[in-house]
Coordinates of C-alpha atoms and ligand atoms in Angstrom, one line a residue:
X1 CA -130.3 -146.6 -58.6
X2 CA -130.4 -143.0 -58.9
X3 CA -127.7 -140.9 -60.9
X4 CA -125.5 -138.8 -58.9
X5 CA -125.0 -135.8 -60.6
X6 CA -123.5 -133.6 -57.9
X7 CA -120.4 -132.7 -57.7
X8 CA -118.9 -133.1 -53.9
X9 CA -118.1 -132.9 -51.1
X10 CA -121.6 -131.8 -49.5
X11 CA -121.8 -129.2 -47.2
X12 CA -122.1 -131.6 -44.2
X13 CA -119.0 -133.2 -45.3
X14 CA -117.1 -129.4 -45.5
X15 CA -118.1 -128.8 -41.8
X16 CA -117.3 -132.4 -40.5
X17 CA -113.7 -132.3 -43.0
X18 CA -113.2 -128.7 -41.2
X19 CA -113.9 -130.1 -37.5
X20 CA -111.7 -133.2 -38.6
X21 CA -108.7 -131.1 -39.4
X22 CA -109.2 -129.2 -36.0
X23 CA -109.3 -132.1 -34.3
X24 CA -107.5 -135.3 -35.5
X25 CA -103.9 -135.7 -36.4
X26 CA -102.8 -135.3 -40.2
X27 CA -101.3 -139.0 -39.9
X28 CA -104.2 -140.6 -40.9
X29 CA -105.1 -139.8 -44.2
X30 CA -108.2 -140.5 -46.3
X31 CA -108.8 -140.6 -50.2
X32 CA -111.8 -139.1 -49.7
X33 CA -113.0 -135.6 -48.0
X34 CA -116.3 -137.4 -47.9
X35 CA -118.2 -138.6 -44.8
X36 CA -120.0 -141.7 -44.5
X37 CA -123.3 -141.7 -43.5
X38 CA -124.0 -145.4 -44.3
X39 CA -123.3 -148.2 -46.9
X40 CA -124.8 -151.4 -48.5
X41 CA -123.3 -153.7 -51.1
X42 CA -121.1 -151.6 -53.0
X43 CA -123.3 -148.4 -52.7
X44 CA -122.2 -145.7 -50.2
X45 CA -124.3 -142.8 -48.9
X46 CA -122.7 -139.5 -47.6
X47 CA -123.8 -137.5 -45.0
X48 CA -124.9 -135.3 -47.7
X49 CA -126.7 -137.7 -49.3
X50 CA -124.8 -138.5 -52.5
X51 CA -124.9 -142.1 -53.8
X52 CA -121.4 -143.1 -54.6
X53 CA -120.4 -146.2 -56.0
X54 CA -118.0 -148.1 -54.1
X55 CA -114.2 -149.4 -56.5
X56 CA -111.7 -149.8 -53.1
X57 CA -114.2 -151.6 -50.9
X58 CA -112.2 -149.8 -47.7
X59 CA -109.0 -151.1 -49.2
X60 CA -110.5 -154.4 -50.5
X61 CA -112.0 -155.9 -46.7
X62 CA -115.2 -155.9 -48.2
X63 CA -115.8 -158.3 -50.4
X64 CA -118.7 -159.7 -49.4
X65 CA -120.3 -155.8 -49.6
X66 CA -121.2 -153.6 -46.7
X67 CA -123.4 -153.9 -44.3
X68 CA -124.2 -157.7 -45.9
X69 CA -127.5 -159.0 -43.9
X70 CA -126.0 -162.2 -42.8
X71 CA -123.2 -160.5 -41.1
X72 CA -125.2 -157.8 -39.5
X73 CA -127.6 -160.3 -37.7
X74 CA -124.3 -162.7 -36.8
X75 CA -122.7 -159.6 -35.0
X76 CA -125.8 -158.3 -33.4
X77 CA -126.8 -161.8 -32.0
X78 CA -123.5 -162.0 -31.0
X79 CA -123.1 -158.5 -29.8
X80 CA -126.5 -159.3 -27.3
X81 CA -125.4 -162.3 -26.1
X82 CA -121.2 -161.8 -25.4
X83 CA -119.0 -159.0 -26.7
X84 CA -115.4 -159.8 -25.4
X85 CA -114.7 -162.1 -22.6
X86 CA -110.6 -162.2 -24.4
X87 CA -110.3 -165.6 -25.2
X88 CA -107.1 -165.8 -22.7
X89 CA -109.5 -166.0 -20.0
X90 CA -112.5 -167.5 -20.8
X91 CA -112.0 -169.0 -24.5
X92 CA -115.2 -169.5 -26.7
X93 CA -116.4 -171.5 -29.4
X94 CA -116.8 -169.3 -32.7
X95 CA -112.8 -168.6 -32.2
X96 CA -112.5 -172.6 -32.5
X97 CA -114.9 -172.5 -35.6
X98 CA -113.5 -169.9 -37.3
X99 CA -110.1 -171.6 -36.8
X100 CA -111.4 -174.9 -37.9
X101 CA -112.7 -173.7 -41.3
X102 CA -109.5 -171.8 -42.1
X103 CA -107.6 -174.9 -41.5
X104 CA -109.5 -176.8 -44.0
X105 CA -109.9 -174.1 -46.3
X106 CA -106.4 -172.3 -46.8
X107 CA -104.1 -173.8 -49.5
X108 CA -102.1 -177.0 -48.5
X109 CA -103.1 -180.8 -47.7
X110 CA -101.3 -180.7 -44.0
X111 CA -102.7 -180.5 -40.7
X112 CA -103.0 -176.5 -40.1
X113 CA -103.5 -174.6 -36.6
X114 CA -104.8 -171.1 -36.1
X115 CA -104.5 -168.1 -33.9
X116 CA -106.5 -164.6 -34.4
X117 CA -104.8 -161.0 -33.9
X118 CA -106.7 -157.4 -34.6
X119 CA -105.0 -156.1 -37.7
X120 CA -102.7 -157.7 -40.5
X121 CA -99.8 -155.9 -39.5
X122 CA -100.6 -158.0 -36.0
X123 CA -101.5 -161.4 -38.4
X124 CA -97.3 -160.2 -40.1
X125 CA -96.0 -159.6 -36.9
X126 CA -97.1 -163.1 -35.3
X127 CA -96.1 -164.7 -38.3
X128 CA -92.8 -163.6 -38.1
X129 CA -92.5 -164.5 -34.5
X130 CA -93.6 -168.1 -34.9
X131 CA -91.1 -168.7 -38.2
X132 CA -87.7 -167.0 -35.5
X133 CA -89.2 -169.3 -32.6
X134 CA -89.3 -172.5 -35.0
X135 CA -86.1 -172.1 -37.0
X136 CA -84.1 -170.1 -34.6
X137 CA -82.8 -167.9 -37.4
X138 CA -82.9 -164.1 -37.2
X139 CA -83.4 -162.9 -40.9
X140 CA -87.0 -162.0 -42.8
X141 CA -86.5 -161.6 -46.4
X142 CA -89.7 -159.7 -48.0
X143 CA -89.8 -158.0 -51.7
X144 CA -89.2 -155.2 -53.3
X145 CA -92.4 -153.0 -53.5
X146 CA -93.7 -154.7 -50.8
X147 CA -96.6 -153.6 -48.5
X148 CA -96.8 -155.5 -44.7
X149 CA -98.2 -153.2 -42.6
X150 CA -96.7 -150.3 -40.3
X151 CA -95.5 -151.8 -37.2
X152 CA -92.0 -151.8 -37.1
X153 CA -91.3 -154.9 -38.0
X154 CA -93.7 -154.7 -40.9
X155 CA -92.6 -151.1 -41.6
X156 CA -89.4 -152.5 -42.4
X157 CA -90.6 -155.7 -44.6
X158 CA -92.1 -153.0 -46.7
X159 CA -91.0 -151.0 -49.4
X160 CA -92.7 -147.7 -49.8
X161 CA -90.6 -145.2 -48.5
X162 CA -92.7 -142.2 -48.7
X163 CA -95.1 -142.0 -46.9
X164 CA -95.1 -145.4 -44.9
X165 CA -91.1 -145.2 -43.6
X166 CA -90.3 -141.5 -44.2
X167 CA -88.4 -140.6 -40.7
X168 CA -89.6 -143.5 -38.8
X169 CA -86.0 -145.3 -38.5
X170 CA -84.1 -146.7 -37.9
X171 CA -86.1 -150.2 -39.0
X172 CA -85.9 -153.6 -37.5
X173 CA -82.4 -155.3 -38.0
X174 CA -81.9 -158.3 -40.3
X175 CA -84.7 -157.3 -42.8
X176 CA -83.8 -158.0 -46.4
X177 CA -85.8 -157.3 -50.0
X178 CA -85.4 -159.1 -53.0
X179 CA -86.3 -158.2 -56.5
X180 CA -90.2 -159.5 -57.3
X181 CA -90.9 -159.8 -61.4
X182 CA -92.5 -156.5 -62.7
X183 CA -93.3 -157.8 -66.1
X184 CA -94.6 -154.3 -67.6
X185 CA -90.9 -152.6 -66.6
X186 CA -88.7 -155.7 -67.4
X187 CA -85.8 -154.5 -69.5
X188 CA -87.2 -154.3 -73.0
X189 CA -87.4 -157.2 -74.9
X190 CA -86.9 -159.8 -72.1
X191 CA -89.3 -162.3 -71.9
X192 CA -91.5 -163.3 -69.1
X193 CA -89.9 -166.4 -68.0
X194 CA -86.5 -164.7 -68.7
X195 CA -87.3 -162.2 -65.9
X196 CA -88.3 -164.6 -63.6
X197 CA -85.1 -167.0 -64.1
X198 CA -82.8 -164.4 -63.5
X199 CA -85.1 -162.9 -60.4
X200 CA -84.5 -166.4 -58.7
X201 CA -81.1 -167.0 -60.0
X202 CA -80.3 -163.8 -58.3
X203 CA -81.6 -165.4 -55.0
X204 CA -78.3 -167.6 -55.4
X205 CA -75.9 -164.3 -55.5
X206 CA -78.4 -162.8 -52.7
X207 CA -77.3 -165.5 -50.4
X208 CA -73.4 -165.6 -51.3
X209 CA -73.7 -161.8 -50.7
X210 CA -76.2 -160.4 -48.4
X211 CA -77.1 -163.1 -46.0
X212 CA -76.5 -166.5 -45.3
X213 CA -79.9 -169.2 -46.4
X214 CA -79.3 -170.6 -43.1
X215 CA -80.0 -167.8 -41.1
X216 CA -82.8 -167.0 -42.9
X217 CA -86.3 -167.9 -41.3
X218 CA -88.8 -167.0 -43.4
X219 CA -89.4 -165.3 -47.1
X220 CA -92.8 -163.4 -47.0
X221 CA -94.2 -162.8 -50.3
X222 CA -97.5 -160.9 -51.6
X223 CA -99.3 -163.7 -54.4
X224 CA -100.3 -160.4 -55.6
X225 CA -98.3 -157.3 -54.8
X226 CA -101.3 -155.1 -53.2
X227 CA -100.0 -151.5 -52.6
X228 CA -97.3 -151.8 -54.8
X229 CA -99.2 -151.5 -57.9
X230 CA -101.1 -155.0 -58.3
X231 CA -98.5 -156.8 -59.9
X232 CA -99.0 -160.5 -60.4
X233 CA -96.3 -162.9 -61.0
X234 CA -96.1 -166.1 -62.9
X235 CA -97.1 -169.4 -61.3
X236 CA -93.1 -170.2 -62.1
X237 CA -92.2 -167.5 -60.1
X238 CA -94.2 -168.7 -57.0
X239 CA -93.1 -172.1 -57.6
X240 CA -89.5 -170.9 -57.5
X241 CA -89.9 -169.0 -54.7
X242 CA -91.2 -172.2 -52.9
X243 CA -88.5 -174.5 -54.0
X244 CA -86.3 -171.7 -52.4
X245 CA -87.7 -172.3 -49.5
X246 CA -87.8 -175.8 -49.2
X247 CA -83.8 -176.2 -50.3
X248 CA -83.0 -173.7 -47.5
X249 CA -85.6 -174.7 -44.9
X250 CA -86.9 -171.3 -45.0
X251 CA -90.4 -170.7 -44.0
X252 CA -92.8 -169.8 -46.8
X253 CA -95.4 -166.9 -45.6
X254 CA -98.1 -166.3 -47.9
X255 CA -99.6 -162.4 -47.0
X256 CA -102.8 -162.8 -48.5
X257 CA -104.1 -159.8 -46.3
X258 CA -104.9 -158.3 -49.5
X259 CA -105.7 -161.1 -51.5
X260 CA -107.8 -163.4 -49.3
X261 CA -111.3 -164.2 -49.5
X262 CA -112.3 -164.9 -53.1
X263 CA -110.5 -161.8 -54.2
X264 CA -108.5 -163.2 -57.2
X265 CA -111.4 -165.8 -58.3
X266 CA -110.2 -168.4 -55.9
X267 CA -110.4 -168.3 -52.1
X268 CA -107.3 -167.4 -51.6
X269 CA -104.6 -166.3 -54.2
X270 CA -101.9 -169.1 -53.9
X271 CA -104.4 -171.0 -55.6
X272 CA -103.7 -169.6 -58.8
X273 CA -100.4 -170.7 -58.4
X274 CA -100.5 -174.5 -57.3
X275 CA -98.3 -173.7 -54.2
X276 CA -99.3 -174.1 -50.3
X277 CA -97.4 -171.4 -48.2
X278 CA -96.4 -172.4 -44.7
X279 CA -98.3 -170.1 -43.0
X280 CA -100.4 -167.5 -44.4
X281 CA -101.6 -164.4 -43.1
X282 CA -105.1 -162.8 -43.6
X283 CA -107.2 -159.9 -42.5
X284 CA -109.0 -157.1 -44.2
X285 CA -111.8 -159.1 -45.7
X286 CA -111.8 -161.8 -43.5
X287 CA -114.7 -160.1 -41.2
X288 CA -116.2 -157.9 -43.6
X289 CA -114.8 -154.6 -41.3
X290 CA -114.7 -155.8 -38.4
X291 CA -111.4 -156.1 -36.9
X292 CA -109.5 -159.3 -36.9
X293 CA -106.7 -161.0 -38.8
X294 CA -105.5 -164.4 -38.6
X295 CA -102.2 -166.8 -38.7
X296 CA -102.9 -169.9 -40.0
X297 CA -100.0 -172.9 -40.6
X298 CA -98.6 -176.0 -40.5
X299 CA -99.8 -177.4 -37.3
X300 CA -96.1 -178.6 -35.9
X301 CA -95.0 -174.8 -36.6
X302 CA -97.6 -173.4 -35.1
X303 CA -97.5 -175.2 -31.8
X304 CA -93.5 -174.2 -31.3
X305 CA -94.3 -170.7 -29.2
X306 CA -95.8 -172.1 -26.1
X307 CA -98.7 -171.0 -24.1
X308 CA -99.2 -167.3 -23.3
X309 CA -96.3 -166.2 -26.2
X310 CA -99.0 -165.4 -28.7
X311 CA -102.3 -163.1 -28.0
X312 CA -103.4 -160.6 -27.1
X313 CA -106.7 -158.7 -25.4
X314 CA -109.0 -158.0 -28.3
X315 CA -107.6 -160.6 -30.7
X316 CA -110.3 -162.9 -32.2
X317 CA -112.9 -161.3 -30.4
X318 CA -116.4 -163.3 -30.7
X319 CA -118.1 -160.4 -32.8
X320 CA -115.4 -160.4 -35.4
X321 CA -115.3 -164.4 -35.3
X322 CA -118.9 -164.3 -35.8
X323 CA -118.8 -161.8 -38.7
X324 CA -115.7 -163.9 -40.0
X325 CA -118.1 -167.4 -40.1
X326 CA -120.8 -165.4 -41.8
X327 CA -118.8 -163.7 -44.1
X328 CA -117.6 -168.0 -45.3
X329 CA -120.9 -168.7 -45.9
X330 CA -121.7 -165.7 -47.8
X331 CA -119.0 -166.5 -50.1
X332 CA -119.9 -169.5 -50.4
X333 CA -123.7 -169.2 -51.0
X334 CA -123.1 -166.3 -53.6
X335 CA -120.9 -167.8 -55.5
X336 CA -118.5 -165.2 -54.7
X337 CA -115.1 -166.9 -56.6
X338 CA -117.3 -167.0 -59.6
X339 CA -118.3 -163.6 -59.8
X340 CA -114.3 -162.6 -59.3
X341 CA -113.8 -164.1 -62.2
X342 CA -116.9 -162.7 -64.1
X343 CA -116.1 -158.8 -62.4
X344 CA -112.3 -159.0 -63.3
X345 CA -113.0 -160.3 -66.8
X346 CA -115.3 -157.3 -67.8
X347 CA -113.6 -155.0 -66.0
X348 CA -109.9 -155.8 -67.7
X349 CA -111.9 -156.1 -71.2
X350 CA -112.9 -152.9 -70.5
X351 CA -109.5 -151.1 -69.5
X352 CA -107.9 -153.0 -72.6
X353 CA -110.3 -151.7 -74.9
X354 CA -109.2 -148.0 -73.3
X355 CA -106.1 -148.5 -73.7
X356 CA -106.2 -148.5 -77.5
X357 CA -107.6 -145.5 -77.1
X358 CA -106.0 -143.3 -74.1
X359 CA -102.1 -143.6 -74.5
X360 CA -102.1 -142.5 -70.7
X361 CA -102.9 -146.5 -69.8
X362 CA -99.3 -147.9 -70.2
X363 CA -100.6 -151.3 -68.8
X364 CA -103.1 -152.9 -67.7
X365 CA -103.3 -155.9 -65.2
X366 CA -105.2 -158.0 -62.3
X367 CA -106.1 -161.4 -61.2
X368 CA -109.4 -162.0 -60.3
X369 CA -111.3 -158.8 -59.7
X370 CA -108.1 -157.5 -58.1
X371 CA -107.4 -155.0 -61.0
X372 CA -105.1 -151.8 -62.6
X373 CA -104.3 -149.8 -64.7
X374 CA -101.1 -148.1 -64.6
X375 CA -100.5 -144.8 -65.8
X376 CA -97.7 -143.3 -67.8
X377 CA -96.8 -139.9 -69.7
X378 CA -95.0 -141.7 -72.4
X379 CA -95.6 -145.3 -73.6
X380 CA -92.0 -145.8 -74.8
X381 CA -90.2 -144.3 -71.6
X382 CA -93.3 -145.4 -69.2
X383 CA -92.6 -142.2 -67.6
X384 CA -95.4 -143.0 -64.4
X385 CA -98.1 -140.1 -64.8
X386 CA -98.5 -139.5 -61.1
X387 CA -100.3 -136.3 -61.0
X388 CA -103.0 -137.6 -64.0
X389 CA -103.5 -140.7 -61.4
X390 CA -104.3 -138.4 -58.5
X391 CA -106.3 -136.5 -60.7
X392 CA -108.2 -139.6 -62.2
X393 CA -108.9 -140.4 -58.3
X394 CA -110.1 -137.3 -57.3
X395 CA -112.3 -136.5 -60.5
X396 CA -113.7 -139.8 -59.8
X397 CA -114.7 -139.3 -56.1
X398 CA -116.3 -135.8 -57.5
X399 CA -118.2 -137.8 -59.6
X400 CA -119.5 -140.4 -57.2
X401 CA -117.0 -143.4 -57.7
X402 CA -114.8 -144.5 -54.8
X403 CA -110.8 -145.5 -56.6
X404 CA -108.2 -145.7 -55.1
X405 CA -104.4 -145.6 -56.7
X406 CA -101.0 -147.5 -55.7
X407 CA -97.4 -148.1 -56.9
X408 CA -94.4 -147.1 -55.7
X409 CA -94.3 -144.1 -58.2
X410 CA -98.3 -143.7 -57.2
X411 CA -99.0 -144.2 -60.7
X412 CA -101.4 -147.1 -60.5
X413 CA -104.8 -146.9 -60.4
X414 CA -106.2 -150.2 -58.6
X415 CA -109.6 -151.3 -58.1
X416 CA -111.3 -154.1 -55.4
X417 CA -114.7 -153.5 -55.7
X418 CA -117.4 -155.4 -53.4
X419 CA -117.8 -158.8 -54.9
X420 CA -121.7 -158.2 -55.0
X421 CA -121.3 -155.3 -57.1
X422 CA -124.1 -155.5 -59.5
X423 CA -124.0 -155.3 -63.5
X424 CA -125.7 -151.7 -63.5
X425 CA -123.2 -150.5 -60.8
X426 CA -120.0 -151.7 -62.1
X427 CA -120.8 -150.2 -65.7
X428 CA -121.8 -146.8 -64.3
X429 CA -118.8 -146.6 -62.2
X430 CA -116.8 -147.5 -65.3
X431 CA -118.6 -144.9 -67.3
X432 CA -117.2 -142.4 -64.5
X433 CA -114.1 -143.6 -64.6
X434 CA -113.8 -143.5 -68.2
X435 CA -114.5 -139.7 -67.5
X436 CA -112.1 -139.2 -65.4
X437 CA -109.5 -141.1 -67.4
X438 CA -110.0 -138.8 -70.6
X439 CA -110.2 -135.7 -68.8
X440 CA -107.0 -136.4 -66.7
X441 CA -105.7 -137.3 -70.3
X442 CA -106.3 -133.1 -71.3
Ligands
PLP501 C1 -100.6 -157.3 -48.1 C2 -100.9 -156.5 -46.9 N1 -100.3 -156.9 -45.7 C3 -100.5 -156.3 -44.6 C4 -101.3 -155.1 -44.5 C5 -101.5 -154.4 -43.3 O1 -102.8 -154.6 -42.8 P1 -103.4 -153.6 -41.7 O2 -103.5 -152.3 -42.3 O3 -104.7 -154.2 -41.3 O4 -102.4 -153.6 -40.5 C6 -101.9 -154.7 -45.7 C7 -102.8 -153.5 -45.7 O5 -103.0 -152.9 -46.7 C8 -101.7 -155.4 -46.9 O6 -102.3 -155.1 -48.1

């Protein structure tokens, strides 16, 4: 591949970044004032020209890569043949595939139905519809630092303040968060396992004070918390969580939006954890960009909203159900769990070995190749070094590496590249980040 050594934006991407802030709203923000021209694997091309290496993969929905062949010729067969008939009217066959393989292939050993929606805020919106409709209870417990989406409903199962909630109230009523076990900023000296026993003893208090278990339908838990810093919990933890549920009759929802689709070294994250959600909700890299999201569950839960109380026009559209089979098989025949494992490995060797050296990196952390590093001013207060992480992302984008940073505090820099990545790639766009780190570090 050839070296970028430019720094950017282009001048094409100055005239299209002026023209966008003419005409588009401020809303929608973007990392990056670069425009993309085109993109393959985990290489992107700007209109200017510059090769940049791809570490956020649109947010982690493409894991496969961009542009992979296989899904390219499954959309443009489909594309020529149907492009939306809304499976409402006139139903079709790939929507039944897609929903078969989920079935068989999302954690648990129970009979498991499907439907598609457009987004994962849709996939967290029907999921929380199905859990009121079967349980008849009103309350949604999520977790602190969460990230669901920004519907209202999902708006208000998240955490983030600014900039996701900032003005948008007031939120959907009976919402709750409880505490989720942030290892790094436990109070000093407590042990894992001590954190998460009193996290889920506190579930007893939470109930006794805040809401009752039996009005509670469903907790909706993150197996890795995406946007609010990539924190993992123990297996314990998850177990706990389930065991909740199961005492209460709660509904167990897995958002593995973020996590899905060979992310964390398995197929999906629960899998690292021995524990089989309810229903989980997926999206992002489920199609490899195009849009879809699905709701998948135990089959007798699934069935309780009758016909015409879930849909909607574009959801599962054939194009994105054909993309979503391809993007299976490409997993599959690439070995794509594997090379998590191999990618997150090298790259959290990597940030460790930094972190002896640069006393900005206050922790580092991942599952699979979902990794971080989070930044502070001071090891011993873990002051969270927001403006170095924003610098870090930006000196890295100027350099030809796409990053992309999280945390409630903003102070995490987190990384899903393309599973397809190659060697050469990933340790360039180390080497660039590496550059960025000790420069922000001045
Ligand atoms: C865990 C999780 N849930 C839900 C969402 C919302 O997905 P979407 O942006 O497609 O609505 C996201 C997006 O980042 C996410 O990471």
């Amino acid at each position: 591949m050839t070296t970028n050594t430019k720094m950017m934006p282009g001048q094409k991407s100055v005239e299209l970044h002026a023209r966008r802030q003419d005409a588009v709203a401020v809303g929608p923000y973007h990392v990056t004032p670069l425009y993309i021209q085109s993109a393959q694997g985990a290489i992107v091309i700007d209109v200017d020209g510059n090769e940049i290496i791809d570490f956020a993969g649109g947010i982690g929905m493409q894991n496969i890569g961009h542009c992979h062949p296989k899904v390219v010729k499954a959309i443009q067969e489909q594309t020529a043949s149907s492009i939306h008939s809304c499976f409402h009217v006139m139903p079709y066959e790939s929507y039944i595939e897609l929903a078969e393989k989920l079935n068989e292939k999302t954690p648990g050993d129970f009979k498991k139905k499907t439907m598609f929606a457009n987004s994962g805020a849709e996939a967290v919106e029907n999921a929380v519809k199905i859990a009121r409709k079967v349980t008849g209870r009103s309350a949604v417990v999520s977790f602190e630092r969460a990230y669901h989406g920004r519907t209202l409903m999902t708006m208000s199962l998240t955490s983030k303040v600014n900039p996701y909630k900032h003005g948008f109230g007031p939120f959907a009523p009976e919402t709750y968060k409880l505490p989720y076990p942030y290892y790094y900023r436990a109070p000093q000296g407590m042990l894992p396992e001590e954190l998460d026993e009193q996290i889920l003893n506190h579930f007893e208090q939470f109930f006794l004070g805040e809401v009752s278990p039996d009005n509670i339908a469903a907790i909706i838990m993150e197996p890795v918390q995406g946007e609010g810093g990539f924190i993992v919990p123990s297996a314990e933890f998850v177990q706990g969580v389930r065991r909740i549920c199961d005492k209460y009759g709660i509904i167990m929802i897995a958002d593995e939006i973020q996590t899905g689709f060979a992310r964390t070294g398995k197929l999906f994250a629960m899998e690292n954890f021995g524990v089989a959600a309810d229903i989980t909700t997926l999206s992002k890299s489920i199609a490899a960009g195009m849009p879809l999201s699905a709701i998948t569950g135990r089959a007798e839960l699934m069935d309780v909203p009758g016909p015409g109380q879930l849909g909607g026009t574009f959801s599962g559209s054939p194009v994105a159900c054909a993309a979503g089979l391809a993007v299976l098989d490409v997993i599959e025949e690439e070995n794509l769990t594997e090379r998590a494992q191999v990618i997150g490995t090298r790259m959290l060797d990597t940030f460790r070995s930094w972190q002896e050296k640069y006393d900005i990196i206050g922790d580092v952390r991942g599952l699979g190749a979902m990794v971080a590093m989070e930044l502070v001013t001071d090891r011993m207060t873990k002051e969270p070094a927001k403006d170095a992480t924003s610098k870090v992302v930006s000196e890295c984008w100027s350099n030809g590496l796409i990053g992309l940073s999280a945390g409630l505090s903003s102070n995490v820099l987190r990384f899903l590249p393309p599973l397809v990545i190659t060697d050469e790639q990933l340790d360039k766009g180390l080497h660039i980040l590496e550059q960025a780190i000790v420069s922000a570090s001045k």
